[in-house]
mmCIF file of C-alpha atoms and ligand atoms in Angstrom:
data_model
loop_
_atom_site.group_PDB
_atom_site.id
_atom_site.type_symbol
_atom_site.label_atom_id
_atom_site.label_comp_id
_atom_site.label_asym_id
_atom_site.label_seq_id
_atom_site.Cartn_x
_atom_site.Cartn_y
_atom_site.Cartn_z
ATOM 1 C CA UNK A 1201 -79.606 -95.163 44.375
ATOM 2 C CA UNK A 1202 -77.555 -97.518 42.144
ATOM 3 C CA UNK A 1203 -76.367 -100.767 43.690
ATOM 4 C CA UNK A 1204 -74.704 -103.544 41.647
ATOM 5 C CA UNK A 1205 -76.177 -101.863 38.560
ATOM 6 C CA UNK A 1206 -79.656 -102.209 40.028
ATOM 7 C CA UNK A 1207 -81.696 -99.118 40.659
ATOM 8 C CA UNK A 1208 -82.976 -99.225 44.233
ATOM 9 C CA UNK A 1209 -86.095 -97.618 45.644
ATOM 10 C CA UNK A 1210 -87.217 -97.487 49.264
ATOM 11 C CA UNK A 1211 -90.923 -96.854 49.725
ATOM 12 C CA UNK A 1212 -92.644 -96.206 53.014
ATOM 13 C CA UNK A 1213 -96.146 -97.612 52.735
ATOM 14 C CA UNK A 1214 -98.813 -97.223 55.425
ATOM 15 C CA UNK A 1215 -101.470 -99.785 56.219
ATOM 16 C CA UNK A 1216 -104.349 -98.017 57.952
ATOM 17 C CA UNK A 1217 -107.977 -98.622 58.855
ATOM 18 C CA UNK A 1218 -110.041 -99.472 61.910
ATOM 19 C CA UNK A 1219 -109.100 -101.977 64.576
ATOM 20 C CA UNK A 1220 -109.604 -105.617 63.620
ATOM 21 C CA UNK A 1221 -110.009 -105.130 59.849
ATOM 22 C CA UNK A 1222 -106.951 -107.312 59.176
ATOM 23 C CA UNK A 1223 -104.058 -104.862 58.722
ATOM 24 C CA UNK A 1224 -101.527 -106.959 60.618
ATOM 25 C CA UNK A 1225 -102.786 -110.143 58.962
ATOM 26 C CA UNK A 1226 -102.386 -108.626 55.478
ATOM 27 C CA UNK A 1227 -98.809 -107.572 56.217
ATOM 28 C CA UNK A 1228 -97.960 -111.007 57.671
ATOM 29 C CA UNK A 1229 -99.479 -112.734 54.651
ATOM 30 C CA UNK A 1230 -97.670 -110.483 52.182
ATOM 31 C CA UNK A 1231 -94.265 -110.560 53.865
ATOM 32 C CA UNK A 1232 -94.126 -113.928 55.650
ATOM 33 C CA UNK A 1233 -96.688 -115.965 53.655
ATOM 34 C CA UNK A 1234 -98.433 -116.849 56.910
ATOM 35 C CA UNK A 1235 -101.786 -116.360 58.633
ATOM 36 C CA UNK A 1236 -102.855 -116.814 62.228
ATOM 37 C CA UNK A 1237 -106.262 -116.235 63.759
ATOM 38 C CA UNK A 1238 -104.878 -114.773 66.955
ATOM 39 C CA UNK A 1239 -102.458 -111.885 66.546
ATOM 40 C CA UNK A 1240 -102.365 -109.753 69.611
ATOM 41 C CA UNK A 1241 -102.970 -106.068 69.033
ATOM 42 C CA UNK A 1242 -99.424 -104.797 68.992
ATOM 43 C CA UNK A 1243 -98.659 -101.567 70.770
ATOM 44 C CA UNK A 1244 -96.124 -99.189 69.313
ATOM 45 C CA UNK A 1245 -94.894 -98.815 65.767
ATOM 46 C CA UNK A 1246 -94.157 -101.936 63.797
ATOM 47 C CA UNK A 1247 -92.951 -102.336 60.251
ATOM 48 C CA UNK A 1248 -92.056 -105.151 57.900
ATOM 49 C CA UNK A 1249 -89.930 -105.199 54.773
ATOM 50 C CA UNK A 1250 -90.887 -106.740 51.428
ATOM 51 C CA UNK A 1251 -88.458 -106.715 48.516
ATOM 52 C CA UNK A 1252 -89.648 -106.773 44.904
ATOM 53 C CA UNK A 1253 -87.146 -107.281 42.077
ATOM 54 C CA UNK A 1254 -88.712 -106.020 38.874
ATOM 55 C CA UNK A 1255 -86.492 -106.104 35.779
ATOM 56 C CA UNK A 1256 -83.373 -104.166 36.684
ATOM 57 C CA UNK A 1257 -84.917 -102.372 39.643
ATOM 58 C CA UNK A 1258 -85.303 -103.276 43.309
ATOM 59 C CA UNK A 1259 -88.215 -101.964 45.350
ATOM 60 C CA UNK A 1260 -87.921 -102.172 49.121
ATOM 61 C CA UNK A 1261 -91.355 -101.749 50.612
ATOM 62 C CA UNK A 1262 -91.382 -100.685 54.225
ATOM 63 C CA UNK A 1263 -94.905 -101.566 55.391
ATOM 64 C CA UNK A 1264 -95.948 -99.610 58.458
ATOM 65 C CA UNK A 1265 -98.503 -101.244 60.696
ATOM 66 C CA UNK A 1266 -100.569 -99.124 63.049
ATOM 67 C CA UNK A 1267 -100.233 -100.749 66.390
ATOM 68 C CA UNK A 1268 -103.025 -99.945 68.772
ATOM 69 C CA UNK A 1269 -103.427 -96.241 67.975
ATOM 70 C CA UNK A 1270 -106.083 -96.883 65.332
ATOM 71 C CA UNK A 1271 -108.769 -96.815 68.012
ATOM 72 C CA UNK A 1272 -108.395 -93.001 67.972
ATOM 73 C CA UNK A 1273 -109.288 -92.873 64.260
ATOM 74 C CA UNK A 1274 -106.353 -90.714 63.192
ATOM 75 C CA UNK A 1275 -102.580 -90.668 63.244
ATOM 76 C CA UNK A 1276 -99.971 -87.985 63.722
ATOM 77 C CA UNK A 1277 -98.212 -86.124 60.929
ATOM 78 C CA UNK A 1278 -94.945 -87.625 62.159
ATOM 79 C CA UNK A 1279 -96.285 -91.138 61.583
ATOM 80 C CA UNK A 1280 -97.307 -90.328 58.001
ATOM 81 C CA UNK A 1281 -94.121 -88.433 57.183
ATOM 82 C CA UNK A 1282 -92.252 -89.532 54.023
ATOM 83 C CA UNK A 1283 -94.774 -92.203 53.141
ATOM 84 C CA UNK A 1284 -95.425 -92.487 49.390
ATOM 85 C CA UNK A 1285 -98.421 -94.804 49.435
ATOM 86 C CA UNK A 1286 -101.010 -96.484 51.609
ATOM 87 C CA UNK A 1287 -103.528 -99.250 51.855
ATOM 88 C CA UNK A 1288 -106.743 -98.297 53.583
ATOM 89 C CA UNK A 1289 -108.428 -101.462 54.792
ATOM 90 C CA UNK A 1290 -112.005 -102.242 55.821
ATOM 91 C CA UNK A 1291 -113.689 -105.459 56.924
ATOM 92 C CA UNK A 1292 -116.497 -106.512 54.553
ATOM 93 C CA UNK A 1293 -118.403 -108.047 57.477
ATOM 94 C CA UNK A 1294 -118.502 -104.757 59.418
ATOM 95 C CA UNK A 1295 -120.052 -101.827 57.485
ATOM 96 C CA UNK A 1296 -118.912 -99.335 60.149
ATOM 97 C CA UNK A 1297 -115.312 -100.015 59.118
ATOM 98 C CA UNK A 1298 -116.224 -98.952 55.556
ATOM 99 C CA UNK A 1299 -117.832 -95.778 56.903
ATOM 100 C CA UNK A 1300 -114.470 -95.023 58.509
ATOM 101 C CA UNK A 1301 -112.591 -95.300 55.185
ATOM 102 C CA UNK A 1302 -113.334 -91.713 54.090
ATOM 103 C CA UNK A 1303 -112.225 -90.460 57.492
ATOM 104 C CA UNK A 1304 -108.892 -92.306 57.191
ATOM 105 C CA UNK A 1305 -108.417 -90.992 53.642
ATOM 106 C CA UNK A 1306 -109.111 -87.403 54.750
ATOM 107 C CA UNK A 1307 -106.735 -87.757 57.700
ATOM 108 C CA UNK A 1308 -103.979 -89.046 55.415
ATOM 109 C CA UNK A 1309 -104.485 -86.436 52.680
ATOM 110 C CA UNK A 1310 -104.557 -83.591 55.198
ATOM 111 C CA UNK A 1311 -101.316 -84.635 56.886
ATOM 112 C CA UNK A 1312 -99.220 -86.040 54.039
ATOM 113 C CA UNK A 1313 -98.181 -84.380 50.782
ATOM 114 C CA UNK A 1314 -95.506 -85.739 48.435
ATOM 115 C CA UNK A 1315 -92.504 -83.508 47.620
ATOM 116 C CA UNK A 1316 -94.100 -82.834 44.201
ATOM 117 C CA UNK A 1317 -97.258 -81.532 45.883
ATOM 118 C CA UNK A 1318 -99.442 -84.517 45.003
ATOM 119 C CA UNK A 1319 -101.308 -86.776 47.398
ATOM 120 C CA UNK A 1320 -99.847 -90.224 48.131
ATOM 121 C CA UNK A 1321 -101.241 -93.176 46.136
ATOM 122 C CA UNK A 1322 -103.886 -95.067 48.086
ATOM 123 C CA UNK A 1323 -105.424 -98.474 47.348
ATOM 124 C CA UNK A 1324 -108.618 -99.566 49.114
ATOM 125 C CA UNK A 1325 -108.779 -103.147 50.440
ATOM 126 C CA UNK A 1326 -112.134 -104.856 51.093
ATOM 127 C CA UNK A 1327 -110.676 -107.498 53.386
ATOM 128 C CA UNK A 1328 -112.107 -110.801 54.682
ATOM 129 C CA UNK A 1329 -113.732 -111.440 51.294
ATOM 130 C CA UNK A 1330 -113.544 -115.153 52.190
ATOM 131 C CA UNK A 1331 -116.786 -114.403 54.068
ATOM 132 C CA UNK A 1332 -118.376 -113.579 50.703
ATOM 133 C CA UNK A 1333 -118.400 -110.167 49.086
ATOM 134 C CA UNK A 1334 -121.193 -109.989 46.530
ATOM 135 C CA UNK A 1335 -123.896 -111.134 48.939
ATOM 136 C CA UNK A 1336 -122.917 -108.394 51.376
ATOM 137 C CA UNK A 1337 -121.996 -105.516 49.035
ATOM 138 C CA UNK A 1338 -123.588 -106.228 45.662
ATOM 139 C CA UNK A 1339 -121.979 -105.400 42.323
ATOM 140 C CA UNK A 1340 -118.491 -103.944 41.997
ATOM 141 C CA UNK A 1341 -119.719 -100.768 40.286
ATOM 142 C CA UNK A 1342 -120.545 -99.076 43.557
ATOM 143 C CA UNK A 1343 -116.995 -99.508 44.881
ATOM 144 C CA UNK A 1344 -115.449 -98.380 41.591
ATOM 145 C CA UNK A 1345 -117.484 -95.182 41.764
ATOM 146 C CA UNK A 1346 -116.550 -94.699 45.422
ATOM 147 C CA UNK A 1347 -112.853 -94.972 44.502
ATOM 148 C CA UNK A 1348 -113.151 -92.452 41.686
ATOM 149 C CA UNK A 1349 -115.023 -89.976 43.862
ATOM 150 C CA UNK A 1350 -112.650 -90.325 46.789
ATOM 151 C CA UNK A 1351 -109.294 -90.416 45.032
ATOM 152 C CA UNK A 1352 -108.300 -94.051 45.463
ATOM 153 C CA UNK A 1353 -106.101 -95.408 42.655
ATOM 154 C CA UNK A 1354 -107.807 -98.804 42.880
ATOM 155 C CA UNK A 1355 -109.488 -101.352 45.108
ATOM 156 C CA UNK A 1356 -109.305 -105.099 45.683
ATOM 157 C CA UNK A 1357 -111.353 -107.725 47.484
ATOM 158 C CA UNK A 1358 -108.722 -109.382 49.653
ATOM 159 C CA UNK A 1359 -108.396 -112.213 52.096
ATOM 160 C CA UNK A 1360 -105.349 -112.521 54.315
ATOM 161 C CA UNK A 1361 -106.769 -115.870 55.414
ATOM 162 C CA UNK A 1362 -107.051 -117.406 51.933
ATOM 163 C CA UNK A 1363 -104.299 -115.319 50.326
ATOM 164 C CA UNK A 1364 -106.515 -113.579 47.791
ATOM 165 C CA UNK A 1365 -105.409 -110.486 45.838
ATOM 166 C CA UNK A 1366 -102.790 -109.218 48.263
ATOM 167 C CA UNK A 1367 -99.891 -109.476 45.800
ATOM 168 C CA UNK A 1368 -102.095 -107.952 43.095
ATOM 169 C CA UNK A 1369 -103.038 -105.028 45.332
ATOM 170 C CA UNK A 1370 -99.403 -104.385 46.230
ATOM 171 C CA UNK A 1371 -98.324 -104.497 42.567
ATOM 172 C CA UNK A 1372 -101.043 -101.981 41.741
ATOM 173 C CA UNK A 1373 -99.946 -99.657 44.536
ATOM 174 C CA UNK A 1374 -96.257 -99.827 43.593
ATOM 175 C CA UNK A 1375 -97.028 -99.121 39.923
ATOM 176 C CA UNK A 1376 -98.985 -96.025 40.920
ATOM 177 C CA UNK A 1377 -96.253 -94.872 43.283
ATOM 178 C CA UNK A 1378 -93.751 -95.135 40.404
ATOM 179 C CA UNK A 1379 -95.902 -93.058 38.049
ATOM 180 C CA UNK A 1380 -96.598 -90.532 40.834
ATOM 181 C CA UNK A 1381 -92.878 -89.862 41.528
HETATM 182 P P1 GDP B 919 -105.853 -105.338 62.655
HETATM 183 O O1 GDP B 919 -106.342 -104.893 64.006
HETATM 184 O O2 GDP B 919 -106.420 -104.487 61.567
HETATM 185 O O3 GDP B 919 -104.361 -105.463 62.587
HETATM 186 O O4 GDP B 919 -106.476 -106.803 62.397
HETATM 187 P P2 GDP B 919 -105.784 -108.245 62.593
HETATM 188 O O5 GDP B 919 -104.842 -108.523 61.497
HETATM 189 O O6 GDP B 919 -105.287 -108.359 63.983
HETATM 190 O O7 GDP B 919 -107.048 -109.198 62.361
HETATM 191 C C1 GDP B 919 -108.186 -109.141 63.215
HETATM 192 C C2 GDP B 919 -108.886 -110.495 63.183
HETATM 193 O O8 GDP B 919 -109.413 -110.734 61.878
HETATM 194 C C3 GDP B 919 -107.959 -111.674 63.510
HETATM 195 O O9 GDP B 919 -108.677 -112.614 64.251
HETATM 196 C C4 GDP B 919 -107.609 -112.221 62.136
HETATM 197 O O10 GDP B 919 -107.306 -113.599 62.178
HETATM 198 C C5 GDP B 919 -108.902 -111.958 61.355
HETATM 199 N N1 GDP B 919 -108.655 -111.777 59.910
HETATM 200 C C6 GDP B 919 -107.747 -110.961 59.332
HETATM 201 N N2 GDP B 919 -107.812 -111.055 57.994
HETATM 202 C C7 GDP B 919 -108.790 -111.952 57.718
HETATM 203 C C8 GDP B 919 -109.329 -112.476 56.495
HETATM 204 O O11 GDP B 919 -108.937 -112.143 55.373
HETATM 205 N N3 GDP B 919 -110.356 -113.368 56.620
HETATM 206 C C9 GDP B 919 -110.833 -113.764 57.827
HETATM 207 N N4 GDP B 919 -111.843 -114.645 57.828
HETATM 208 N N5 GDP B 919 -110.348 -113.291 58.985
HETATM 209 C C10 GDP B 919 -109.335 -112.413 58.942
HETATM 210 MG MG1 MG B 920 -102.911 -104.975 64.036
#
């Protein structure tokens, strides 16, 4: 869509992963530049808008937060519909949330296909890295291999608390969405 000579894009982006990994905190940090240690688990569907102006193009990112349903470990096709990208988040302090990452990826890939037949772009977020990453997970090579084997376009160690790598992760996702269109 052209608007005031700017090309406009609207992207539906999902933020998924187990309960308590920091999905809501990441969205709040990215969109409102804020962090709080006590968000209540929202019930229902919630989304926030982030606008990126890159050169002559505007990207409106509609970030969809899972609100309470993540305890079931999967979402409906209707929820995923028309999304073009996703963050799958785990909590570096809870290995079980990393075990769940492949399950979330499989759920997404099985229920969402882009109009061109490709899978949506997905970036993996190792959140709460302010607790230390290397001591818990070792070298980065293991995660790079995991991403290649499981079809993630990239991964980042993030902290919603200390504002680490969230903008970088979003830029990476948007760039992949653009090339995937
Ligand atoms: P969600 O269930 O995935 O939406 O997780 P929340 O965003 O509600 O976060 C769960 C808890 O983890 C909250 O107490 C947050 O304050 C905390 N949290 C979220 N992100 C971080 C982070 O990057 N570092 C730390 N230390 N705590 C975080
Ligand atoms: Mg939440």
